[in-house]
Amino acid sequence: MSSSSTTNHHNAAAGQPPPPGLKTHFKTPEGGYKLKCEKSHPPGFLHYAHGKSTTQVTLAHLKDKPTPSEPSSSSSSSSLGVGSGVRSAAAKFLGGNSSKTLGFVGGNGGSKSLSGTTKLGLSSTSNSNSYTGNSNFDAKGTYLVFNVGDAIFISDLSTQDKDPIKSIHFSTSNPISHAFDPDARDGHDLLIGLNGGDVYSASLRLQLQDAGKKLVGAQHYNKDGCVNNSRCTSIAWVPNGDGTFVVAHADGNMYVYEKSKDGSSDPAFSVIKDPTQFSVSHARHSKNPIARWHICQGSINNIAFSSDGAYLATVGRDGYLRVFDFKTEQLVCGGKSYYGALLCCSWSMDGKYILTGGEDDLVQIWSMEERKIVAWGEGHSSWVSGVAFDSYWSAPNNDNTGEHVVYRFGSVGQDTQLLLWDLERDEIVVPLRRAPGGSPTFSSGSQSAHWDNNSCPVGGLQPAPSMRDVPMISPLVVHRVETEPLSGLIFTPESILTVCREGRIKVWTRPSLSETEQAV
């Protein structure tokens, strides 16, 4: 394990020194990352009124505004969180998940109404406030959508302004989760899930064009919690789903919606006969929600789709990762954490691996091919709250074979630290035995016979394997990012974004090309 950070210096963007103990650089084998700027809520914003909620971040890219003769799709590129992106052209090393947001869940119960009430002392604009209040404003650009307290904030990632350019306020129920659809066809590309269970779909471009502090032009689902009044813990668009999205709740249920259909106050789902077992019930009419998936007892903490939309991963309070075939509605595989709840999950872009993190302070790497944990990472000293593959990173010693033999991924935790890891498939070895008081003895090959023959049957949930039987990896980098616990991270082509649960986002620029070439 190596922890490398350079000396403190003043934040050029803010003109202020970092807090004691925090450094604005950290080094990796390919070069140094530097703190470029911070994004946050306005300084006068008070967000303790309606219970604690954890900040999540969605990265949204809006392309050119469509003309009337063009299809009404207003968004493109990527909705990022817990790792997302495209194939690295140079090395073709894959990772990420194009349909997920960041962070783990939080918040208490609350009521469900929407209001445009403006909070006293709130300044929702910065020097970039010319972006709002103009219906002809194209809004092309890349934005950060994040929740703090009872508000959604939108910041322009292309500027170094700390304050957001837009705020949207909810009266008595906090926004908890959100997602952005890169392939929306009707303009409704933004989903927002509330503490009270309500869900809204809206146009991000329309929110940026409106000068008010209300959510405008939105479609309302599960109004006043009529279908499920438990907290909306995680929300996701189905990749290639043509407007289909799923909403996970704190009571262990997940609902499937189609945004083209109206909502209903009487979904008429069948009674859950055995709450300990997975079951699917379809609505008896053509209105939303169209299906209910009973996943588990206790909260579903996070959900993530594979990039092609074929598989859905869920993690929950019961400590289990579950992987489903979304089309056939069947449980494919899954397994348990070593201890406590799982809080976050993320797919590699090629669909071969899933990362999970949670209350056992570990990062676990699951293989879809082998349907089991193939490695675990030890480095955090508290709960792991965010995980993501870095699809933009390429190994300096790439052999240009096109095989994905090395994966870079990151994790953040309540220990305030960002960790970067490399997973090298050909170098994973399995500990065979550990002598009392001594070091483990490793197998000479890449895998042991026990490891090869211990795959999970289809539809089965595995107990946590012995740590002696699973390869352990250590982080490349350990960097303390914040004074407050972290809730998620995003990889972009130019940077790594880290977010703390209090609503501060830091943008860390990647090493320059010259630095990377010198490191080879």
C-alpha positions as MATLAB code, in Angstrom:
seq = 'MSSSSTTNHHNAAAGQPPPPGLKTHFKTPEGGYKLKCEKSHPPGFLHYAHGKSTTQVTLAHLKDKPTPSEPSSSSSSSSLGVGSGVRSAAAKFLGGNSSKTLGFVGGNGGSKSLSGTTKLGLSSTSNSNSYTGNSNFDAKGTYLVFNVGDAIFISDLSTQDKDPIKSIHFSTSNPISHAFDPDARDGHDLLIGLNGGDVYSASLRLQLQDAGKKLVGAQHYNKDGCVNNSRCTSIAWVPNGDGTFVVAHADGNMYVYEKSKDGSSDPAFSVIKDPTQFSVSHARHSKNPIARWHICQGSINNIAFSSDGAYLATVGRDGYLRVFDFKTEQLVCGGKSYYGALLCCSWSMDGKYILTGGEDDLVQIWSMEERKIVAWGEGHSSWVSGVAFDSYWSAPNNDNTGEHVVYRFGSVGQDTQLLLWDLERDEIVVPLRRAPGGSPTFSSGSQSAHWDNNSCPVGGLQPAPSMRDVPMISPLVVHRVETEPLSGLIFTPESILTVCREGRIKVWTRPSLSETEQAV';
ca = [
       0.000    0.000    0.000;
       1.298    3.415   -0.825;
      -0.057    6.764    0.243;
       1.447    9.655   -1.654;
       0.361   13.259   -1.428;
       2.379   16.395   -1.990;
       2.735   19.419    0.257;
      -0.019   21.896    0.962;
      -0.476   24.963   -1.164;
      -3.187   27.537   -1.676;
      -6.244   26.544   -3.673;
      -5.791   28.595   -6.812;
      -9.474   28.532   -7.622;
     -10.691   29.702   -4.228;
      -7.652   31.637   -3.089;
      -7.828   29.894    0.283;
      -5.496   27.371    1.913;
      -6.896   23.873    2.473;
      -7.946   22.895    6.005;
      -5.143   21.546    8.199;
      -4.123   18.041    7.193;
      -5.651   18.218    3.705;
      -3.423   18.339    0.647;
      -4.243   19.588   -2.808;
      -2.113   17.102   -4.770;
      -1.738   13.352   -4.805;
       0.504   11.159   -6.909;
      -0.153    8.004   -8.890;
       2.245    5.896  -10.965;
       1.140    7.795  -14.086;
       1.550   11.274  -12.543;
       0.040   13.785  -10.157;
      -3.597   14.776   -9.645;
      -4.285   18.379   -8.627;
      -7.257   20.023   -6.960;
      -8.769   22.302   -9.590;
     -11.846   23.710   -7.814;
     -14.698   23.021   -5.440;
     -18.459   23.063   -5.957;
     -20.974   23.408   -3.160;
     -24.285   24.868   -2.016;
     -24.458   28.628   -1.316;
     -22.921   29.655    2.024;
     -26.225   30.960    3.430;
     -28.072   27.701    2.844;
     -29.307   25.955    6.010;
     -30.115   22.307    5.413;
     -30.932   20.775    8.777;
     -34.686   21.368    8.741;
     -36.089   18.086    7.418;
     -33.727   15.432    8.654;
     -30.318   14.359    7.511;
     -29.792   13.333    3.913;
     -26.597   12.363    2.143;
     -25.466   14.249   -0.936;
     -25.435   12.315   -4.180;
     -24.170   13.703   -7.488;
     -25.260   13.070  -11.064;
     -23.145   14.253  -14.000;
     -25.276   15.337  -16.956;
     -24.160   16.448  -20.412;
     -26.588   18.448  -22.552;
     -25.851   18.671  -26.245;
     -27.163   21.247  -28.714;
     -30.750   22.313  -28.208;
     -32.922   20.459  -30.750;
     -34.752   22.439  -33.397;
     -38.532   21.955  -33.835;
     -37.942   19.717  -36.849;
     -35.616   17.435  -34.886;
     -36.509   14.773  -32.329;
     -37.048   16.287  -28.897;
     -34.148   14.534  -27.241;
     -32.300   17.123  -25.218;
     -29.529   15.130  -23.662;
     -26.575   13.046  -24.613;
     -23.225   11.809  -23.445;
     -23.354   10.276  -19.996;
     -25.082   10.157  -16.655;
     -22.239    9.362  -14.355;
     -21.902    8.255  -10.800;
     -20.035    5.510   -9.054;
     -18.032    5.252  -12.246;
     -19.170    5.724  -15.826;
     -17.853    6.344  -19.254;
     -16.747    5.005  -22.602;
     -14.010    2.704  -23.839;
     -10.513    4.123  -23.518;
      -9.378    4.467  -27.117;
      -5.716    4.119  -26.286;
      -5.813    0.973  -24.177;
      -9.425   -0.240  -24.298;
      -9.518   -0.792  -20.578;
     -13.125   -0.660  -19.478;
     -14.992    0.284  -16.336;
     -17.873    2.263  -14.951;
     -21.611    2.303  -15.249;
     -23.474    4.672  -17.473;
     -26.713    4.732  -15.546;
     -25.817    5.363  -11.975;
     -25.570    8.200   -9.529;
     -23.227    8.610   -6.639;
     -23.372    8.104   -2.965;
     -25.270    6.025   -0.448;
     -28.634    6.720    1.017;
     -29.721    8.754    3.997;
     -32.551   10.792    5.382;
     -35.596   10.385    7.558;
     -39.261   10.174    6.759;
     -41.255   13.158    5.648;
     -44.323   14.258    3.780;
     -44.599   14.340    0.040;
     -45.794   17.658   -1.320;
     -43.831   19.835   -3.713;
     -43.482   23.542   -3.195;
     -41.636   26.458   -4.649;
     -41.069   28.074   -1.275;
     -37.912   30.129   -1.267;
     -35.732   29.718    1.810;
     -34.550   32.852    3.551;
     -30.892   33.593    3.268;
     -30.469   31.482    0.146;
     -28.509   32.768   -2.795;
     -29.015   30.314   -5.636;
     -26.994   32.111   -8.281;
     -23.357   32.933   -8.829;
     -21.493   34.945  -11.414;
     -22.969   32.497  -13.917;
     -26.580   33.418  -13.165;
     -27.075   34.578  -16.737;
     -27.653   30.904  -17.456;
     -31.135   30.996  -15.921;
     -34.375   32.749  -16.737;
     -33.965   32.673  -20.522;
     -36.196   30.351  -22.530;
     -33.903   30.785  -25.549;
     -30.852   29.730  -23.554;
     -29.429   26.625  -25.224;
     -28.000   25.199  -21.953;
     -25.418   23.153  -23.850;
     -22.755   21.941  -21.450;
     -21.867   19.584  -18.624;
     -23.576   19.984  -15.256;
     -23.479   18.571  -11.768;
     -26.866   17.832  -10.210;
     -26.660   17.301   -6.447;
     -28.954   17.265   -3.438;
     -28.411   19.009   -0.100;
     -31.159   19.173    2.516;
     -34.475   20.093    0.900;
     -32.965   21.321   -2.381;
     -31.509   20.159   -5.680;
     -28.607   22.276   -6.930;
     -27.154   22.463  -10.437;
     -23.569   23.589  -11.061;
     -21.720   24.215  -14.312;
     -18.727   21.857  -14.399;
     -16.968   23.925  -17.082;
     -16.433   26.883  -14.733;
     -14.532   27.214  -11.464;
     -17.416   29.017   -9.745;
     -18.084   27.396   -6.401;
     -21.754   28.377   -6.102;
     -24.438   26.614   -8.157;
     -26.256   28.338  -11.013;
     -29.668   26.898  -10.160;
     -31.614   25.665   -7.133;
     -34.878   23.721   -6.933;
     -36.643   23.539   -3.577;
     -39.002   20.998   -2.034;
     -41.102   22.013    0.957;
     -41.346   19.116    3.396;
     -39.575   16.125    1.824;
     -35.908   16.021    0.941;
     -34.661   14.898   -2.468;
     -32.570   11.786   -1.878;
     -31.615   10.319   -5.248;
     -31.544   11.359   -8.895;
     -30.525   10.095  -12.324;
     -29.959   11.487  -15.807;
     -30.905    9.727  -19.045;
     -28.453   10.294  -21.923;
     -30.970    8.933  -24.431;
     -34.184   10.726  -23.443;
     -36.477   11.252  -26.423;
     -39.080   13.614  -25.028;
     -36.919   16.012  -23.029;
     -37.651   14.397  -19.666;
     -34.134   13.259  -18.848;
     -33.905   13.951  -15.107;
     -35.365   11.780  -12.331;
     -35.635   12.917   -8.709;
     -36.689   10.641   -5.840;
     -37.805   12.048   -2.478;
     -37.585   11.022    1.135;
     -41.342   10.447    1.230;
     -41.315    8.139   -1.787;
     -42.512   10.594   -4.460;
     -40.726   10.566   -7.824;
     -40.529   13.267  -10.511;
     -39.309   13.236  -14.089;
     -38.418   16.552  -15.702;
     -36.295   18.243  -18.347;
     -32.913   19.423  -17.099;
     -32.727   22.017  -19.881;
     -36.123   23.415  -18.886;
     -35.002   23.783  -15.267;
     -31.926   25.740  -16.398;
     -34.048   28.017  -18.588;
     -36.497   28.805  -15.778;
     -35.647   31.584  -13.331;
     -37.771   30.252  -10.460;
     -36.989   27.851   -7.664;
     -39.750   25.361   -8.381;
     -39.490   22.153  -10.359;
     -41.222   23.033  -13.643;
     -42.845   20.870  -16.317;
     -42.490   17.731  -14.218;
     -44.370   14.441  -14.267;
     -45.289   13.218  -10.758;
     -45.233    9.516   -9.848;
     -46.183    7.799   -6.573;
     -47.868   11.055   -5.554;
     -48.033   11.501   -1.802;
     -46.641    7.981   -1.434;
     -49.847    6.426   -2.747;
     -47.978    3.314   -3.941;
     -45.099    3.270   -1.446;
     -44.440    5.919    1.208;
     -41.003    4.697    2.284;
     -37.830    6.572    1.353;
     -36.738    6.480   -2.282;
     -33.225    5.175   -1.711;
     -31.972    4.810   -5.286;
     -33.277    5.520   -8.774;
     -32.031    4.587  -12.252;
     -32.990    4.786  -15.909;
     -32.891    1.467  -17.730;
     -30.143    1.712  -20.384;
     -31.714    1.398  -23.835;
     -35.037    1.228  -22.019;
     -36.875    3.939  -23.989;
     -38.065    5.815  -20.923;
     -38.300    2.918  -18.466;
     -36.884    3.531  -15.001;
     -36.746    1.770  -11.650;
     -37.138    3.160   -8.125;
     -35.812    1.362   -5.035;
     -37.310    1.966   -1.595;
     -36.288    1.591    2.029;
     -38.839   -1.189    2.620;
     -37.085   -3.603    0.245;
     -39.374   -3.055   -2.746;
     -38.423   -1.771   -6.196;
     -40.900   -0.472   -8.772;
     -40.675   -0.326  -12.559;
     -42.140    2.715  -14.339;
     -42.624    3.800  -17.929;
     -42.589    7.586  -18.162;
     -45.029    7.526  -21.102;
     -47.780    6.105  -18.875;
     -49.950    7.835  -16.301;
     -49.709    7.092  -12.610;
     -52.310    5.297  -10.564;
     -53.400    5.532   -6.934;
     -54.415    1.847   -6.998;
     -51.638   -0.314   -8.468;
     -53.424   -3.487   -7.306;
     -50.297   -5.582   -6.753;
     -50.671   -8.999   -5.198;
     -49.901   -9.459   -1.522;
     -46.298  -10.408   -0.718;
     -46.719  -13.939    0.644;
     -43.171  -14.510    1.875;
     -41.177  -11.318    2.602;
     -37.968  -13.361    2.866;
     -38.150  -14.411   -0.795;
     -37.668  -12.503   -4.044;
     -40.905  -12.047   -5.985;
     -42.270   -9.986   -8.884;
     -45.844   -8.761   -9.245;
     -47.219   -7.041  -12.352;
     -49.863   -4.326  -12.267;
     -53.363   -5.323  -13.327;
     -53.745   -2.263  -15.530;
     -51.659   -0.237  -17.967;
     -50.754    2.559  -15.561;
     -47.626    3.207  -13.476;
     -45.943    1.524  -11.787;
     -46.081   -1.450  -14.118;
     -44.325   -3.915  -11.797;
     -43.196   -4.379   -8.212;
     -40.075   -6.345   -7.365;
     -39.823   -7.436   -3.741;
     -36.049   -7.722   -3.341;
     -35.387   -8.199    0.351;
     -36.347   -7.414    3.909;
     -34.946   -4.052    4.939;
     -33.671   -1.244    2.777;
     -32.359   -1.509   -0.759;
     -29.392    0.833   -0.474;
     -28.230    1.092   -4.081;
     -29.048   -0.208   -7.548;
     -26.979   -0.277  -10.739;
     -27.575   -1.489  -14.289;
     -24.955   -3.068  -16.498;
     -24.165   -0.745  -19.394;
     -26.324   -2.725  -21.835;
     -29.286   -2.817  -19.445;
     -29.339   -6.621  -19.379;
     -28.524   -7.027  -15.678;
     -29.469   -5.160  -12.536;
     -27.392   -5.259   -9.350;
     -28.839   -4.345   -5.958;
     -27.226   -4.083   -2.526;
     -29.081   -3.812    0.732;
     -29.178   -3.585    4.460;
     -29.169   -7.367    4.725;
     -25.616   -7.383    3.355;
     -26.395   -9.146    0.075;
     -25.468   -8.271   -3.475;
     -28.139   -9.596   -5.836;
     -27.810   -9.684   -9.616;
     -30.942  -10.024  -11.737;
     -31.631  -10.623  -15.396;
     -33.852   -7.585  -15.907;
     -35.743   -8.881  -18.941;
     -36.568  -12.310  -17.543;
     -37.008  -10.968  -13.974;
     -34.864  -13.781  -12.577;
     -32.257  -13.767   -9.809;
     -28.967  -14.799  -11.413;
     -26.501  -14.799   -8.525;
     -25.319  -12.933   -5.472;
     -23.634  -13.181   -2.137;
     -23.114  -11.682    1.269;
     -20.721   -9.142    2.711;
     -18.296  -10.146    5.425;
     -20.112   -7.941    7.902;
     -23.076   -5.583    7.953;
     -24.899   -3.801    5.164;
     -23.684   -3.170    1.633;
     -24.042    0.505    0.683;
     -22.877    0.886   -2.919;
     -22.263   -1.028   -6.133;
     -20.982   -0.348   -9.647;
     -20.446   -2.294  -12.883;
     -17.443   -2.390  -15.178;
     -18.439   -1.170  -18.633;
     -17.777   -4.600  -20.147;
     -20.169   -6.162  -17.636;
     -17.578   -8.608  -16.303;
     -17.136   -7.202  -12.798;
     -19.181   -5.579  -10.053;
     -17.715   -3.542   -7.208;
     -19.437   -3.409   -3.822;
     -18.645   -1.572   -0.609;
     -20.236   -1.302    2.780;
     -20.044   -1.554    6.537;
     -17.263   -4.175    6.605;
     -14.826   -1.441    5.409;
     -13.887   -3.585    2.398;
     -14.170   -3.244   -1.359;
     -15.280   -6.498   -2.976;
     -14.843   -7.407   -6.638;
     -17.436   -9.829   -8.022;
     -17.047  -11.731  -11.281;
     -20.123  -12.256  -13.446;
     -18.338  -15.035  -15.343;
     -17.581  -16.973  -12.155;
     -20.523  -15.655  -10.115;
     -18.484  -15.057   -6.969;
     -16.060  -12.709   -5.231;
     -12.701  -12.882   -7.012;
     -10.840  -10.321   -4.887;
     -11.311   -8.020   -1.928;
      -9.539   -4.791   -1.108;
      -8.481   -3.671    2.337;
      -7.515   -0.033    2.896;
     -10.449    1.895    4.349;
     -10.775    2.394    8.096;
     -14.543    2.983    8.022;
     -17.609    2.226    5.889;
     -17.115    2.277    2.118;
     -19.739    4.621    0.693;
     -18.861    4.900   -2.998;
     -17.149    2.712   -5.623;
     -16.485    3.249   -9.333;
     -14.446    1.914  -12.233;
     -12.307    4.433  -14.128;
     -13.056    3.805  -17.807;
     -10.832    6.685  -18.957;
      -7.623    5.385  -17.425;
      -5.164    3.392  -19.525;
      -2.204    1.411  -18.243;
       1.216    2.823  -19.281;
       2.424   -0.695  -20.185;
      -0.585   -1.692  -22.273;
       0.250   -4.544  -24.620;
      -2.348   -3.444  -27.213;
      -3.924   -6.898  -27.324;
      -7.391   -5.502  -26.683;
      -7.802   -7.767  -23.661;
      -8.998   -6.080  -20.477;
      -6.330   -7.388  -18.137;
      -6.032   -4.341  -15.880;
      -8.896   -2.334  -14.380;
      -8.464    0.902  -12.438;
     -11.143    1.681   -9.892;
     -11.683    3.990   -6.962;
     -13.469    3.981   -3.632;
     -14.366    6.550   -0.986;
     -15.510    6.114    2.570;
     -16.627    7.615    5.810;
     -12.943    7.711    6.741;
     -12.766   10.818    4.428;
     -10.310    9.045    2.096;
     -10.138    8.403   -1.649;
      -8.435    5.134   -2.589;
      -7.340    4.132   -6.094;
      -6.791    0.480   -6.973;
      -5.571   -1.638   -9.879;
      -7.101   -5.055  -10.516;
      -4.787   -7.204  -12.632;
      -6.541  -10.407  -13.610;
      -3.406  -12.376  -14.443;
      -1.684  -11.528  -11.186;
      -4.453  -12.493   -8.759;
      -3.326  -15.387   -6.596;
      -5.324  -17.193   -3.954;
      -4.020  -17.685   -0.395;
      -4.045  -21.415    0.336;
      -3.244  -21.396    4.028;
      -2.091  -19.105    6.788;
       0.262  -20.448    9.439;
      -0.519  -19.312   13.001;
       1.127  -15.952   13.483;
       2.742  -16.125   10.067;
       2.250  -14.818    6.565;
      -0.107  -16.464    4.108;
       1.284  -18.961    1.630;
       0.056  -18.318   -1.892;
      -0.650  -20.699   -4.729;
       1.919  -20.682   -7.496;
      -0.700  -20.355  -10.233;
      -3.262  -17.691  -10.919;
      -6.063  -19.705   -9.358;
      -6.378  -22.726   -7.089;
      -8.438  -25.827   -7.840;
     -10.695  -24.939   -4.935;
     -11.240  -21.512   -6.419;
     -12.097  -22.887   -9.873;
     -14.666  -25.322   -8.527;
     -16.461  -23.024   -6.113;
     -18.720  -21.069   -8.435;
     -22.255  -20.129   -7.415;
     -25.223  -21.990   -8.947;
     -27.650  -19.952  -11.037;
     -30.156  -18.184   -8.821;
     -28.208  -18.886   -5.649;
     -26.996  -16.500   -2.942;
     -23.604  -17.326   -1.483;
     -22.492  -16.839    2.100;
     -19.368  -14.726    2.525;
     -16.338  -16.859    1.605;
     -13.406  -17.212    3.941;
     -10.895  -14.427    3.434;
      -8.224  -17.128    3.219;
      -9.808  -18.336   -0.007;
     -10.087  -14.950   -1.732;
      -7.202  -12.878   -3.143;
      -6.528   -9.623   -1.317;
      -5.384   -6.453   -3.092;
      -4.018   -3.205   -1.642;
      -4.637    0.329   -2.886;
      -2.173    2.228   -5.059;
      -3.127    5.555   -3.513;
      -4.652    6.608   -0.206;
      -5.504   10.296   -0.102;
      -7.453   12.166    2.554;
      -9.870   14.358    0.619;
     -12.138   15.956    3.217;
     -12.752   16.613    6.885;
     -16.259   15.125    6.512;
     -17.229   11.584    5.425;
     -17.321   11.037    1.671;
     -20.397    9.746   -0.157;
     -19.289    9.124   -3.741;
     -16.954    9.684   -6.671;
     -17.153   10.174  -10.442;
     -14.516    9.592  -13.096;
     -14.540   11.902  -16.132;
     -12.079   12.131  -19.035;
     -10.396   15.138  -17.416;
     -10.788   14.561  -13.692;
     -11.954   12.669  -10.636;
     -14.833   14.196   -8.694;
     -15.244   13.439   -4.994;
     -18.255   14.445   -2.907;
     -18.743   14.594    0.844;
     -22.092   13.906    2.426;
     -22.450   17.579    3.452;
     -22.534   18.718   -0.175;
     -18.960   19.700   -1.123;
     -17.641   18.452   -4.455;
     -13.936   18.555   -5.342;
     -12.613   18.370   -8.894;
      -9.191   16.693   -9.199;
      -7.541   17.107  -12.612;
      -5.750   14.151  -14.133;
      -2.006   14.159  -14.870;
      -1.000   15.924  -18.074;
      -0.088   13.851  -21.106;
       3.566   14.837  -20.726;
       3.548   13.633  -17.116;
       1.988   10.332  -18.132;
       4.519    9.804  -20.923;
       7.409   10.508  -18.540;
       6.022    7.946  -16.097;
       6.086    5.154  -18.681;
];
